[in-house]
Structures are given as C-alpha cells and as structure tokens.
PDB file of C-alpha atoms and ligand atoms in Angstrom:
ATOM      1  CA  MET U  16     -26.502  17.069  11.382  1.00  0.00           C
ATOM      2  CA  PHE U  17     -23.648  19.561  11.505  1.00  0.00           C
ATOM      3  CA  LEU U  18     -20.595  18.624   9.463  1.00  0.00           C
ATOM      4  CA  ASP U  19     -17.405  20.280  10.599  1.00  0.00           C
ATOM      5  CA  ALA U  20     -14.683  20.698   7.978  1.00  0.00           C
ATOM      6  CA  ALA U  21     -11.970  20.553  10.630  1.00  0.00           C
ATOM      7  CA  PRO U  22     -10.055  17.278  10.923  1.00  0.00           C
ATOM      8  CA  TYR U  23     -11.328  14.849  13.523  1.00  0.00           C
ATOM      9  CA  ARG U  24      -9.424  14.825  16.814  1.00  0.00           C
ATOM     10  CA  SER U  25      -9.703  11.842  19.066  1.00  0.00           C
ATOM     11  CA  PRO U  26     -11.480  12.979  22.261  1.00  0.00           C
ATOM     12  CA  MET U  27      -9.451  10.404  24.182  1.00  0.00           C
ATOM     13  CA  ALA U  28      -6.110  11.938  23.279  1.00  0.00           C
ATOM     14  CA  ASP U  29      -4.695  14.321  25.839  1.00  0.00           C
ATOM     15  CA  VAL U  30      -2.769  16.093  23.105  1.00  0.00           C
ATOM     16  CA  SER U  31      -3.971  16.595  19.560  1.00  0.00           C
ATOM     17  CA  THR U  32      -2.413  14.693  16.659  1.00  0.00           C
ATOM     18  CA  ARG U  33      -1.867  15.995  13.154  1.00  0.00           C
ATOM     19  CA  PRO U  34      -3.942  14.950  10.161  1.00  0.00           C
ATOM     20  CA  VAL U  35      -2.374  13.728   6.912  1.00  0.00           C
ATOM     21  CA  THR U  36      -2.801  16.260   4.107  1.00  0.00           C
ATOM     22  CA  ARG U  37      -1.557  14.135   1.160  1.00  0.00           C
ATOM     23  CA  VAL U  38      -0.258  10.674   0.292  1.00  0.00           C
ATOM     24  CA  ILE U  39       2.202  10.428  -2.624  1.00  0.00           C
ATOM     25  CA  GLU U  40       3.032   7.223  -4.492  1.00  0.00           C
ATOM     26  CA  ALA U  41       6.804   6.928  -4.974  1.00  0.00           C
ATOM     27  CA  THR U  42       7.895   6.541  -8.575  1.00  0.00           C
ATOM     28  CA  HIS U  43      10.422   3.883  -9.580  1.00  0.00           C
ATOM     29  CA  THR U  44      13.269   5.224 -11.683  1.00  0.00           C
ATOM     30  CA  LEU U  45      16.934   4.623 -12.507  1.00  0.00           C
ATOM     31  CA  GLU U  46      19.635   6.798 -10.961  1.00  0.00           C
ATOM     32  CA  GLY U  47      23.416   7.096 -11.374  1.00  0.00           C
ATOM     33  CA  ALA U  48      24.825   4.586 -13.851  1.00  0.00           C
ATOM     34  CA  GLY U  49      21.595   2.574 -13.643  1.00  0.00           C
ATOM     35  CA  PHE U  50      20.470   1.447 -10.175  1.00  0.00           C
ATOM     36  CA  GLY U  51      16.788   1.409  -9.255  1.00  0.00           C
ATOM     37  CA  VAL U  52      15.301   3.845  -6.739  1.00  0.00           C
ATOM     38  CA  TYR U  53      11.862   4.487  -5.292  1.00  0.00           C
ATOM     39  CA  ARG U  54      11.428   8.279  -5.293  1.00  0.00           C
ATOM     40  CA  PRO U  55       8.573  10.079  -3.517  1.00  0.00           C
ATOM     41  CA  PHE U  56      10.059  13.454  -4.575  1.00  0.00           C
ATOM     42  CA  PRO U  57      10.922  15.244  -6.745  1.00  0.00           C
ATOM     43  CA  THR U  58       8.154  13.807  -8.930  1.00  0.00           C
ATOM     44  CA  PRO U  59       5.307  15.368 -10.933  1.00  0.00           C
ATOM     45  CA  ALA U  60       3.135  14.896  -7.810  1.00  0.00           C
ATOM     46  CA  LEU U  61       5.559  16.548  -5.377  1.00  0.00           C
ATOM     47  CA  ASP U  62       8.496  18.836  -6.200  1.00  0.00           C
ATOM     48  CA  HIS U  63       9.904  19.049  -2.673  1.00  0.00           C
ATOM     49  CA  LEU U  64       8.920  19.127   0.995  1.00  0.00           C
ATOM     50  CA  ASP U  65      10.646  22.214   2.359  1.00  0.00           C
ATOM     51  CA  PRO U  66      13.456  21.949   3.561  1.00  0.00           C
ATOM     52  CA  PHE U  67      13.849  18.512   1.884  1.00  0.00           C
ATOM     53  CA  LEU U  68      14.645  18.441  -1.844  1.00  0.00           C
ATOM     54  CA  LEU U  69      14.837  14.735  -2.720  1.00  0.00           C
ATOM     55  CA  LEU U  70      14.299  11.337  -1.158  1.00  0.00           C
ATOM     56  CA  ASP U  71      15.564   8.204  -2.925  1.00  0.00           C
ATOM     57  CA  GLU U  72      15.194   4.690  -1.572  1.00  0.00           C
ATOM     58  CA  LEU U  73      17.829   2.468  -3.208  1.00  0.00           C
ATOM     59  CA  GLU U  74      15.643  -0.467  -4.087  1.00  0.00           C
ATOM     60  CA  PRO U  75      16.282  -3.535  -1.948  1.00  0.00           C
ATOM     61  CA  ARG U  76      17.808  -6.060  -4.325  1.00  0.00           C
ATOM     62  CA  VAL U  77      20.324  -8.895  -4.303  1.00  0.00           C
ATOM     63  CA  TYR U  78      23.075  -8.233  -6.853  1.00  0.00           C
ATOM     64  CA  ALA U  79      25.492 -10.655  -8.476  1.00  0.00           C
ATOM     65  CA  PRO U  80      29.232  -9.889  -8.180  1.00  0.00           C
ATOM     66  CA  GLY U  81      30.060  -6.787 -10.238  1.00  0.00           C
ATOM     67  CA  GLU U  82      26.408  -6.121 -11.088  1.00  0.00           C
ATOM     68  CA  ARG U  83      25.600  -3.255  -8.719  1.00  0.00           C
ATOM     69  CA  LYS U  84      25.905   0.129 -10.464  1.00  0.00           C
ATOM     70  CA  GLY U  85      26.992   3.303  -8.707  1.00  0.00           C
ATOM     71  CA  ALA U  86      27.078   7.049  -9.296  1.00  0.00           C
ATOM     72  CA  PRO U  87      30.469   8.011 -10.834  1.00  0.00           C
ATOM     73  CA  ASP U  88      32.022  11.487 -10.428  1.00  0.00           C
ATOM     74  CA  HIS U  89      29.390  14.249 -10.215  1.00  0.00           C
ATOM     75  CA  PRO U  90      29.159  17.670  -8.547  1.00  0.00           C
ATOM     76  CA  HIS U  91      26.862  19.181  -5.924  1.00  0.00           C
ATOM     77  CA  ARG U  92      26.379  22.755  -4.676  1.00  0.00           C
ATOM     78  CA  GLY U  93      23.943  24.496  -2.352  1.00  0.00           C
ATOM     79  CA  PHE U  94      22.609  21.692  -0.153  1.00  0.00           C
ATOM     80  CA  GLU U  95      23.424  18.517   1.793  1.00  0.00           C
ATOM     81  CA  THR U  96      23.267  14.841   0.803  1.00  0.00           C
ATOM     82  CA  VAL U  97      22.528  12.303   3.525  1.00  0.00           C
ATOM     83  CA  SER U  98      23.242   8.629   2.758  1.00  0.00           C
ATOM     84  CA  TYR U  99      21.825   5.992   5.111  1.00  0.00           C
ATOM     85  CA  ILE U 100      22.842   2.428   4.232  1.00  0.00           C
ATOM     86  CA  LEU U 101      20.692  -0.472   5.458  1.00  0.00           C
ATOM     87  CA  ALA U 102      22.398  -3.308   3.533  1.00  0.00           C
ATOM     88  CA  GLY U 103      25.491  -3.470   1.355  1.00  0.00           C
ATOM     89  CA  GLU U 104      28.090  -0.690   1.282  1.00  0.00           C
ATOM     90  CA  THR U 105      28.940   2.494  -0.604  1.00  0.00           C
ATOM     91  CA  GLU U 106      32.484   3.627  -1.378  1.00  0.00           C
ATOM     92  CA  HIS U 107      32.841   7.397  -1.765  1.00  0.00           C
ATOM     93  CA  ARG U 108      35.693   9.611  -2.968  1.00  0.00           C
ATOM     94  CA  ASP U 109      35.665  13.360  -3.490  1.00  0.00           C
ATOM     95  CA  SER U 110      37.443  16.525  -4.557  1.00  0.00           C
ATOM     96  CA  THR U 111      38.367  17.515  -0.976  1.00  0.00           C
ATOM     97  CA  GLY U 112      40.525  14.384  -0.786  1.00  0.00           C
ATOM     98  CA  ASN U 113      38.010  12.593   1.441  1.00  0.00           C
ATOM     99  CA  GLY U 114      37.108   8.984   0.865  1.00  0.00           C
ATOM    100  CA  GLY U 115      35.875   5.887   2.631  1.00  0.00           C
ATOM    101  CA  ILE U 116      33.168   3.276   2.914  1.00  0.00           C
ATOM    102  CA  ILE U 117      29.682   3.802   4.313  1.00  0.00           C
ATOM    103  CA  ARG U 118      28.732   0.447   5.835  1.00  0.00           C
ATOM    104  CA  ALA U 119      25.319  -1.013   6.636  1.00  0.00           C
ATOM    105  CA  GLY U 120      23.814   0.857   9.575  1.00  0.00           C
ATOM    106  CA  GLY U 121      25.999   3.888   8.896  1.00  0.00           C
ATOM    107  CA  VAL U 122      25.201   7.396   7.726  1.00  0.00           C
ATOM    108  CA  GLN U 123      27.173   9.968   5.770  1.00  0.00           C
ATOM    109  CA  TRP U 124      25.862  13.494   6.189  1.00  0.00           C
ATOM    110  CA  MET U 125      27.674  15.530   3.534  1.00  0.00           C
ATOM    111  CA  THR U 126      27.345  19.295   3.357  1.00  0.00           C
ATOM    112  CA  ALA U 127      28.168  20.003  -0.292  1.00  0.00           C
ATOM    113  CA  GLY U 128      27.841  23.740   0.363  1.00  0.00           C
ATOM    114  CA  ASP U 129      30.115  25.750  -1.923  1.00  0.00           C
ATOM    115  CA  GLY U 130      30.807  22.772  -4.137  1.00  0.00           C
ATOM    116  CA  ILE U 131      32.153  19.255  -4.241  1.00  0.00           C
ATOM    117  CA  ILE U 132      32.694  16.530  -6.837  1.00  0.00           C
ATOM    118  CA  HIS U 133      32.273  13.003  -5.564  1.00  0.00           C
ATOM    119  CA  SER U 134      31.632   9.421  -6.595  1.00  0.00           C
ATOM    120  CA  GLU U 135      29.284   7.024  -4.818  1.00  0.00           C
ATOM    121  CA  MET U 136      30.089   3.463  -5.881  1.00  0.00           C
ATOM    122  CA  PRO U 137      29.488  -0.046  -4.571  1.00  0.00           C
ATOM    123  CA  GLY U 138      32.187  -0.986  -2.061  1.00  0.00           C
ATOM    124  CA  PRO U 139      34.825  -3.691  -2.666  1.00  0.00           C
ATOM    125  CA  THR U 140      32.857  -6.462  -0.929  1.00  0.00           C
ATOM    126  CA  MET U 141      29.747  -5.696  -3.009  1.00  0.00           C
ATOM    127  CA  VAL U 142      31.818  -5.648  -6.221  1.00  0.00           C
ATOM    128  CA  ARG U 143      33.601  -8.924  -5.367  1.00  0.00           C
ATOM    129  CA  GLU U 144      30.796 -10.942  -3.772  1.00  0.00           C
ATOM    130  CA  GLY U 145      27.548  -9.166  -4.657  1.00  0.00           C
ATOM    131  CA  GLY U 146      24.744  -9.310  -2.110  1.00  0.00           C
ATOM    132  CA  LEU U 147      21.780  -7.352  -0.798  1.00  0.00           C
ATOM    133  CA  SER U 148      21.783  -3.599  -1.328  1.00  0.00           C
ATOM    134  CA  HIS U 149      19.298  -1.257   0.366  1.00  0.00           C
ATOM    135  CA  GLY U 150      19.487   2.315   1.621  1.00  0.00           C
ATOM    136  CA  PHE U 151      18.419   5.914   1.254  1.00  0.00           C
ATOM    137  CA  GLN U 152      19.629   9.267   0.050  1.00  0.00           C
ATOM    138  CA  LEU U 153      18.016  12.433   1.346  1.00  0.00           C
ATOM    139  CA  TRP U 154      18.808  15.931   0.070  1.00  0.00           C
ATOM    140  CA  VAL U 155      18.485  18.693   2.672  1.00  0.00           C
ATOM    141  CA  ASN U 156      18.364  22.273   1.449  1.00  0.00           C
ATOM    142  CA  LEU U 157      20.620  24.947   2.922  1.00  0.00           C
ATOM    143  CA  PRO U 158      19.403  28.455   3.729  1.00  0.00           C
ATOM    144  CA  ARG U 159      20.593  31.255   1.436  1.00  0.00           C
ATOM    145  CA  ASP U 160      23.441  32.384   3.714  1.00  0.00           C
ATOM    146  CA  LEU U 161      24.870  28.834   3.989  1.00  0.00           C
ATOM    147  CA  LYS U 162      24.657  27.666   0.362  1.00  0.00           C
ATOM    148  CA  ARG U 163      28.323  28.575  -0.215  1.00  0.00           C
ATOM    149  CA  THR U 164      29.557  27.292   3.169  1.00  0.00           C
ATOM    150  CA  PRO U 165      32.728  25.145   2.990  1.00  0.00           C
ATOM    151  CA  PRO U 166      32.026  21.428   2.383  1.00  0.00           C
ATOM    152  CA  ARG U 167      31.749  19.335   5.563  1.00  0.00           C
ATOM    153  CA  TYR U 168      31.352  15.645   6.392  1.00  0.00           C
ATOM    154  CA  GLN U 169      29.788  13.827   9.275  1.00  0.00           C
ATOM    155  CA  SER U 170      30.387  10.074   9.249  1.00  0.00           C
ATOM    156  CA  LEU U 171      28.121   8.178  11.627  1.00  0.00           C
ATOM    157  CA  GLU U 172      29.418   4.638  11.958  1.00  0.00           C
ATOM    158  CA  PRO U 173      27.143   1.584  12.295  1.00  0.00           C
ATOM    159  CA  GLY U 174      25.913   1.445  15.881  1.00  0.00           C
ATOM    160  CA  GLY U 175      26.376   5.205  16.220  1.00  0.00           C
ATOM    161  CA  LEU U 176      22.726   6.152  15.830  1.00  0.00           C
ATOM    162  CA  THR U 177      20.595   6.862  18.886  1.00  0.00           C
ATOM    163  CA  GLU U 178      18.237   3.949  19.500  1.00  0.00           C
ATOM    164  CA  VAL U 179      15.029   4.230  21.534  1.00  0.00           C
ATOM    165  CA  THR U 180      12.702   1.282  22.059  1.00  0.00           C
ATOM    166  CA  GLY U 181       9.121   1.121  23.282  1.00  0.00           C
ATOM    167  CA  ASP U 182       6.198  -1.280  23.317  1.00  0.00           C
ATOM    168  CA  GLY U 183       6.616  -3.066  19.980  1.00  0.00           C
ATOM    169  CA  TRP U 184       8.608  -0.331  18.276  1.00  0.00           C
ATOM    170  CA  THR U 185      12.201   0.795  17.761  1.00  0.00           C
ATOM    171  CA  ALA U 186      13.373   4.246  16.711  1.00  0.00           C
ATOM    172  CA  ARG U 187      16.817   4.926  15.261  1.00  0.00           C
ATOM    173  CA  ILE U 188      17.386   8.669  15.466  1.00  0.00           C
ATOM    174  CA  ILE U 189      19.845  10.001  12.887  1.00  0.00           C
ATOM    175  CA  ALA U 190      19.231  13.697  13.576  1.00  0.00           C
ATOM    176  CA  GLY U 191      17.018  15.840  15.761  1.00  0.00           C
ATOM    177  CA  ALA U 192      15.245  15.404  19.084  1.00  0.00           C
ATOM    178  CA  VAL U 193      12.249  13.090  19.515  1.00  0.00           C
ATOM    179  CA  LEU U 194      11.082  10.547  22.116  1.00  0.00           C
ATOM    180  CA  GLY U 195      13.224  12.243  24.760  1.00  0.00           C
ATOM    181  CA  ALA U 196      16.446  11.485  22.870  1.00  0.00           C
ATOM    182  CA  THR U 197      18.774  13.258  20.434  1.00  0.00           C
ATOM    183  CA  GLY U 198      20.352  11.983  17.219  1.00  0.00           C
ATOM    184  CA  PRO U 199      24.104  12.329  16.566  1.00  0.00           C
ATOM    185  CA  ALA U 200      24.049  14.348  13.305  1.00  0.00           C
ATOM    186  CA  ARG U 201      24.433  18.111  13.507  1.00  0.00           C
ATOM    187  CA  THR U 202      22.109  20.012  11.184  1.00  0.00           C
ATOM    188  CA  HIS U 203      22.189  23.604   9.916  1.00  0.00           C
ATOM    189  CA  THR U 204      18.449  24.114  10.463  1.00  0.00           C
ATOM    190  CA  PRO U 205      15.999  22.289  12.770  1.00  0.00           C
ATOM    191  CA  ILE U 206      15.437  18.782  11.346  1.00  0.00           C
ATOM    192  CA  ASN U 207      14.362  15.367  12.631  1.00  0.00           C
ATOM    193  CA  TYR U 208      15.389  12.242  10.684  1.00  0.00           C
ATOM    194  CA  VAL U 209      14.205   8.979  12.249  1.00  0.00           C
ATOM    195  CA  HIS U 210      13.953   5.314  11.137  1.00  0.00           C
ATOM    196  CA  LEU U 211      11.001   3.635  12.877  1.00  0.00           C
ATOM    197  CA  THR U 212      10.168  -0.089  13.038  1.00  0.00           C
ATOM    198  CA  LEU U 213       6.684  -1.023  14.327  1.00  0.00           C
ATOM    199  CA  THR U 214       5.518  -4.573  14.997  1.00  0.00           C
ATOM    200  CA  PRO U 215       1.839  -5.499  14.481  1.00  0.00           C
ATOM    201  CA  GLY U 216      -0.382  -3.594  16.917  1.00  0.00           C
ATOM    202  CA  ALA U 217       2.351  -1.124  17.913  1.00  0.00           C
ATOM    203  CA  GLU U 218       1.761   2.636  17.972  1.00  0.00           C
ATOM    204  CA  VAL U 219       4.243   5.441  18.542  1.00  0.00           C
ATOM    205  CA  THR U 220       3.676   9.158  19.027  1.00  0.00           C
ATOM    206  CA  LEU U 221       6.379  11.679  18.166  1.00  0.00           C
ATOM    207  CA  ASP U 222       6.403  15.216  19.512  1.00  0.00           C
ATOM    208  CA  ILE U 223       7.295  17.378  16.488  1.00  0.00           C
ATOM    209  CA  PRO U 224       7.688  21.183  16.610  1.00  0.00           C
ATOM    210  CA  THR U 225       4.567  22.939  15.327  1.00  0.00           C
ATOM    211  CA  ASP U 226       6.471  24.795  12.570  1.00  0.00           C
ATOM    212  CA  HIS U 227       7.873  21.623  10.930  1.00  0.00           C
ATOM    213  CA  ASN U 228       6.719  20.040   7.690  1.00  0.00           C
ATOM    214  CA  ILE U 229       6.503  16.261   8.171  1.00  0.00           C
ATOM    215  CA  GLY U 230       6.936  13.424   5.671  1.00  0.00           C
ATOM    216  CA  VAL U 231       6.633   9.689   6.399  1.00  0.00           C
ATOM    217  CA  HIS U 232       8.037   7.196   3.838  1.00  0.00           C
ATOM    218  CA  ALA U 233       6.924   3.565   4.276  1.00  0.00           C
ATOM    219  CA  PHE U 234       9.433   1.002   2.991  1.00  0.00           C
ATOM    220  CA  ALA U 235       8.365  -2.275   4.562  1.00  0.00           C
ATOM    221  CA  SER U 236       4.932  -3.763   5.268  1.00  0.00           C
ATOM    222  CA  HIS U 237       2.116  -1.282   6.017  1.00  0.00           C
ATOM    223  CA  GLY U 238       0.263   0.539   8.785  1.00  0.00           C
ATOM    224  CA  SER U 239      -1.313   3.939   9.258  1.00  0.00           C
ATOM    225  CA  VAL U 240      -0.335   7.488  10.082  1.00  0.00           C
ATOM    226  CA  GLY U 241      -2.045  10.585  11.484  1.00  0.00           C
ATOM    227  CA  ASP U 242      -5.394  11.288  13.058  1.00  0.00           C
ATOM    228  CA  PRO U 243      -7.746  10.419  11.461  1.00  0.00           C
ATOM    229  CA  ALA U 244      -5.720   7.318  10.562  1.00  0.00           C
ATOM    230  CA  VAL U 245      -4.689   7.144   6.903  1.00  0.00           C
ATOM    231  CA  PRO U 246      -3.400   3.782   5.619  1.00  0.00           C
ATOM    232  CA  LEU U 247       0.224   3.831   4.474  1.00  0.00           C
ATOM    233  CA  ALA U 248       1.780   0.985   2.485  1.00  0.00           C
ATOM    234  CA  ARG U 249       5.213   0.296   1.022  1.00  0.00           C
ATOM    235  CA  SER U 250       6.445   3.073  -1.316  1.00  0.00           C
ATOM    236  CA  GLN U 251       3.826   5.567  -0.110  1.00  0.00           C
ATOM    237  CA  PHE U 252       4.819   8.931   1.346  1.00  0.00           C
ATOM    238  CA  ALA U 253       2.476  10.786   3.721  1.00  0.00           C
ATOM    239  CA  ILE U 254       2.681  14.563   4.202  1.00  0.00           C
ATOM    240  CA  LEU U 255       1.540  16.343   7.363  1.00  0.00           C
ATOM    241  CA  SER U 256       1.571  20.141   7.211  1.00  0.00           C
ATOM    242  CA  PRO U 257       2.847  22.433   9.957  1.00  0.00           C
ATOM    243  CA  GLY U 258       0.408  22.890  12.811  1.00  0.00           C
ATOM    244  CA  GLU U 259      -0.464  21.898  16.336  1.00  0.00           C
ATOM    245  CA  GLY U 260      -0.221  18.289  17.352  1.00  0.00           C
ATOM    246  CA  ASP U 261       1.922  15.206  17.557  1.00  0.00           C
ATOM    247  CA  LEU U 262       2.677  12.662  14.854  1.00  0.00           C
ATOM    248  CA  VAL U 263       1.132   9.249  15.445  1.00  0.00           C
ATOM    249  CA  ILE U 264       2.207   6.155  13.457  1.00  0.00           C
ATOM    250  CA  ARG U 265       0.695   2.689  13.838  1.00  0.00           C
ATOM    251  CA  GLY U 266       2.128  -0.636  12.683  1.00  0.00           C
ATOM    252  CA  PRO U 267       0.167  -3.356  10.874  1.00  0.00           C
ATOM    253  CA  GLY U 268      -3.010  -4.732  12.442  1.00  0.00           C
ATOM    254  CA  PRO U 269      -2.449  -7.195  15.263  1.00  0.00           C
ATOM    255  CA  SER U 270      -3.794 -10.261  13.435  1.00  0.00           C
ATOM    256  CA  PRO U 271      -1.238 -13.083  13.102  1.00  0.00           C
ATOM    257  CA  GLU U 272      -1.222 -13.128   9.303  1.00  0.00           C
ATOM    258  CA  GLU U 273       0.152  -9.584   9.339  1.00  0.00           C
ATOM    259  CA  ALA U 274       3.385 -10.428  11.076  1.00  0.00           C
ATOM    260  CA  GLU U 275       5.853  -8.304   9.069  1.00  0.00           C
ATOM    261  CA  PRO U 276       6.894  -5.154  10.939  1.00  0.00           C
ATOM    262  CA  MET U 277       6.234  -1.807   9.283  1.00  0.00           C
ATOM    263  CA  GLU U 278       9.306   0.315   8.642  1.00  0.00           C
ATOM    264  CA  VAL U 279       9.193   4.033   7.913  1.00  0.00           C
ATOM    265  CA  LEU U 280      11.472   7.014   7.646  1.00  0.00           C
ATOM    266  CA  VAL U 281      10.176  10.132   9.376  1.00  0.00           C
ATOM    267  CA  LEU U 282      11.464  13.444   8.024  1.00  0.00           C
ATOM    268  CA  SER U 283      10.523  16.702   9.669  1.00  0.00           C
ATOM    269  CA  GLY U 284      11.985  20.154   9.357  1.00  0.00           C
ATOM    270  CA  ARG U 285      11.339  23.851   9.662  1.00  0.00           C
ATOM    271  CA  PRO U 286      10.666  25.164   6.141  1.00  0.00           C
ATOM    272  CA  LEU U 287      13.196  27.652   4.777  1.00  0.00           C
ATOM    273  CA  ASN U 288      10.498  29.480   2.763  1.00  0.00           C
ATOM    274  CA  GLU U 289      13.081  30.679   0.232  1.00  0.00           C
ATOM    275  CA  PRO U 290      12.951  30.493  -3.574  1.00  0.00           C
ATOM    276  CA  ILE U 291      14.352  27.261  -5.052  1.00  0.00           C
ATOM    277  CA  ALA U 292      16.236  27.207  -8.354  1.00  0.00           C
ATOM    278  CA  ARG U 293      17.372  23.664  -9.145  1.00  0.00           C
ATOM    279  CA  TYR U 294      19.201  22.104 -12.044  1.00  0.00           C
ATOM    280  CA  GLY U 295      20.315  18.496 -11.545  1.00  0.00           C
ATOM    281  CA  PRO U 296      22.938  18.446  -8.801  1.00  0.00           C
ATOM    282  CA  PHE U 297      22.805  22.220  -8.108  1.00  0.00           C
ATOM    283  CA  VAL U 298      20.145  23.807  -5.885  1.00  0.00           C
ATOM    284  CA  MET U 299      20.357  27.570  -5.423  1.00  0.00           C
ATOM    285  CA  ASN U 300      17.945  30.472  -4.854  1.00  0.00           C
ATOM    286  CA  THR U 301      18.100  32.132  -8.295  1.00  0.00           C
ATOM    287  CA  ARG U 302      18.698  31.245 -11.942  1.00  0.00           C
ATOM    288  CA  GLU U 303      21.766  33.510 -11.947  1.00  0.00           C
ATOM    289  CA  GLU U 304      23.282  31.460  -9.105  1.00  0.00           C
ATOM    290  CA  LEU U 305      22.581  28.267 -11.072  1.00  0.00           C
ATOM    291  CA  ILE U 306      24.389  29.659 -14.122  1.00  0.00           C
ATOM    292  CA  GLU U 307      27.301  30.658 -11.863  1.00  0.00           C
ATOM    293  CA  ALA U 308      27.416  27.111 -10.418  1.00  0.00           C
ATOM    294  CA  ILE U 309      27.533  25.569 -13.894  1.00  0.00           C
ATOM    295  CA  GLU U 310      30.233  28.041 -15.000  1.00  0.00           C
ATOM    296  CA  ASP U 311      32.287  27.351 -11.845  1.00  0.00           C
ATOM    297  CA  TYR U 312      31.984  23.611 -12.405  1.00  0.00           C
ATOM    298  CA  ASN U 313      32.882  23.848 -16.095  1.00  0.00           C
ATOM    299  CA  ALA U 314      35.890  26.040 -15.215  1.00  0.00           C
ATOM    300  CA  GLY U 315      37.194  23.370 -12.829  1.00  0.00           C
ATOM    301  CA  ARG U 316      36.551  25.446  -9.698  1.00  0.00           C
ATOM    302  CA  PHE U 317      34.967  22.466  -7.884  1.00  0.00           C
ATOM    303  CA  GLY U 318      38.370  20.754  -7.984  1.00  0.00           C
ATOM    304  CA  THR U 319      39.000  17.181  -9.060  1.00  0.00           C
ATOM    305  CA  ILE U 320      39.026  13.806  -7.376  1.00  0.00           C
ATOM    306  CA  PRO U 321      42.687  12.942  -6.703  1.00  0.00           C
ATOM    307  CA  PRO U 322      43.977   9.958  -8.700  1.00  0.00           C
ATOM    308  CA  MET U 323      44.083   6.616  -6.899  1.00  0.00           C
ATOM    309  CA  GLU U 324      47.369   5.448  -5.460  1.00  0.00           C
ATOM    310  CA  LEU U 325      48.441   2.010  -4.383  1.00  0.00           C
ATOM    311  CA  ASP U 326      48.839   1.733  -0.592  1.00  0.00           C
TER     312      ASP U 326
HETATM  313 MN1   MN O  15      26.026  12.651  -5.024  1.00  0.00          MN
END
C-alpha cells in the first residue's frame, strides 16, 4: 500500500479544491467598555491571517435598555476597520467630523490610514429599547506605502450588498469577486469578504485566486469545508493556505433534525508579506513607526472628536 502525503483530491471534481490546513477555536473575550466577542485572531493560536489582522464576532445577545456597552473614543493608524452589523445598530463619531449609524445589514469600511479617533457605541434605539445585537469587525492591513493614506469611509447601506443565490445557499458579497458577481466595497489590495448561508445538504464552490490566504469563520449551526471535508462548527475558524483549487463549503447534513442553516464568513486576500509591528490600535511595519504613532496620538495630531451640538 502506497500512502501519498498529498491531500486527497476528489476524482469526480473537474477542478481541484483546497484542503484545510488548520482549524482554530475562537476565544471569547471582552472588548471596548465590556461587550463580549468571539475572536479567532489575534489569539495565542493565530496572530493574524495576512492581510487580515483581527476578526471579532460581537456575540449575539439580547440586551436590556441601556445595557449594551460600546467602544468610546480610541485611535487607529495603519489599517482598515470593517464593521458588518447583522442585528442592532452602531453609532459612530470621529475626528474627521464624520458620524452616523450603521444599521443591521449595513457595512462601514473605514480606512484609518494616517490616523483617526472614533467612537463605536450602541445607537439610540438600542440604548432606549435594548434588543438583539450581533455583528462583526474585521481589521484589514494596509501595505507599507498606504499606511499613512488619508482616512476614508465607505458606508454600505442595508440592502446594498451584492446577493447571489443558488441551490440552498445565499451569498452576500461585501467585497471582491466570487460566484460571477462583485461586491460594492473598494479595497486597497485584492480581498474577498463574503457572508454565506447554507441550508442542510447545500454545497457551494467559490473560485478564489491561487495567491490568496483563505479563512472561514462559522457563526451559526455547522457543516464542513475543504477537500477532504473538515467539520466546522460555530466559533471555529478554518484556514486554507494559498494554492491551486477552489473553496468548497457544505451546509449541515440533510437529515431533518439538522434544520438550522450554517452561516459563515469567508475572508480571502493576497498576503502583503510585510513585517507587522502592532500595539493595540496601531499596526505599522516597524517599532519606530509604532513609537511615532503613539507620540503623534499623545501630541494630539490625530485630532479630536468635535463636541456634540443640538440640532
Ligand atoms: Mn475602532
């Protein structure tokens, strides 16, 4: 018997599919002023998945009025923060004078670049009435020559994502090009960011560029990913390394007792392959640049959030 170390490829597939290289268990931790998140990275098991620096799932939870905590004024430099709200709302204000509410189904793609101070708080309806809160924040690294680019916002309103449906599955494309469609967000480097829902028995295959790292975060029910199929359950994060082949994701088994659809986020991107120096909300290439960021922030060079005024 000859045992080949190479991953198994289905002989029935007309194109190859990528194998899973690792599965990470998300940690549960508190962020901001004290709201719970499931975090696949950065954790002791996984520092980052180039070009992605952090993924937080705001834990799905029903809050009483006034209970939901937020993230008061804090700075960022050197990367982008992407907020995707599934339930509830986030009110943001920042040192460029920008402000508004990210509503359920909406995305804010914020290029912090050279530097910004902002707050991310529960919106007025959540403060007044409470309710279900659920969403994600993804940090996308910027290449060296764009780390000091002027701050920029992209606000994608609810209903503004590209939706593609197939046999038992739905894809909401935030950014990138998959399944013959393109997401609305503009990115600085090649990235795909997709929310997939798969009913029991459904399978979807995504064509991902060979030079992309891929991560798949499961946040509802369970299914499998890759070839050979690796089970993936809620709060698990699968990594597929760059290489030939498509990404295959399967929903729960077709038996009736497994009726809950699987939901995943798919992240893929071309790695920057640059040194990473990170300290809290600053992510640069060198320690000297980190010190400069802290000095600039302490000297007030990130600006301030304008005081509130009555309308
Ligand atoms: Mn922030």
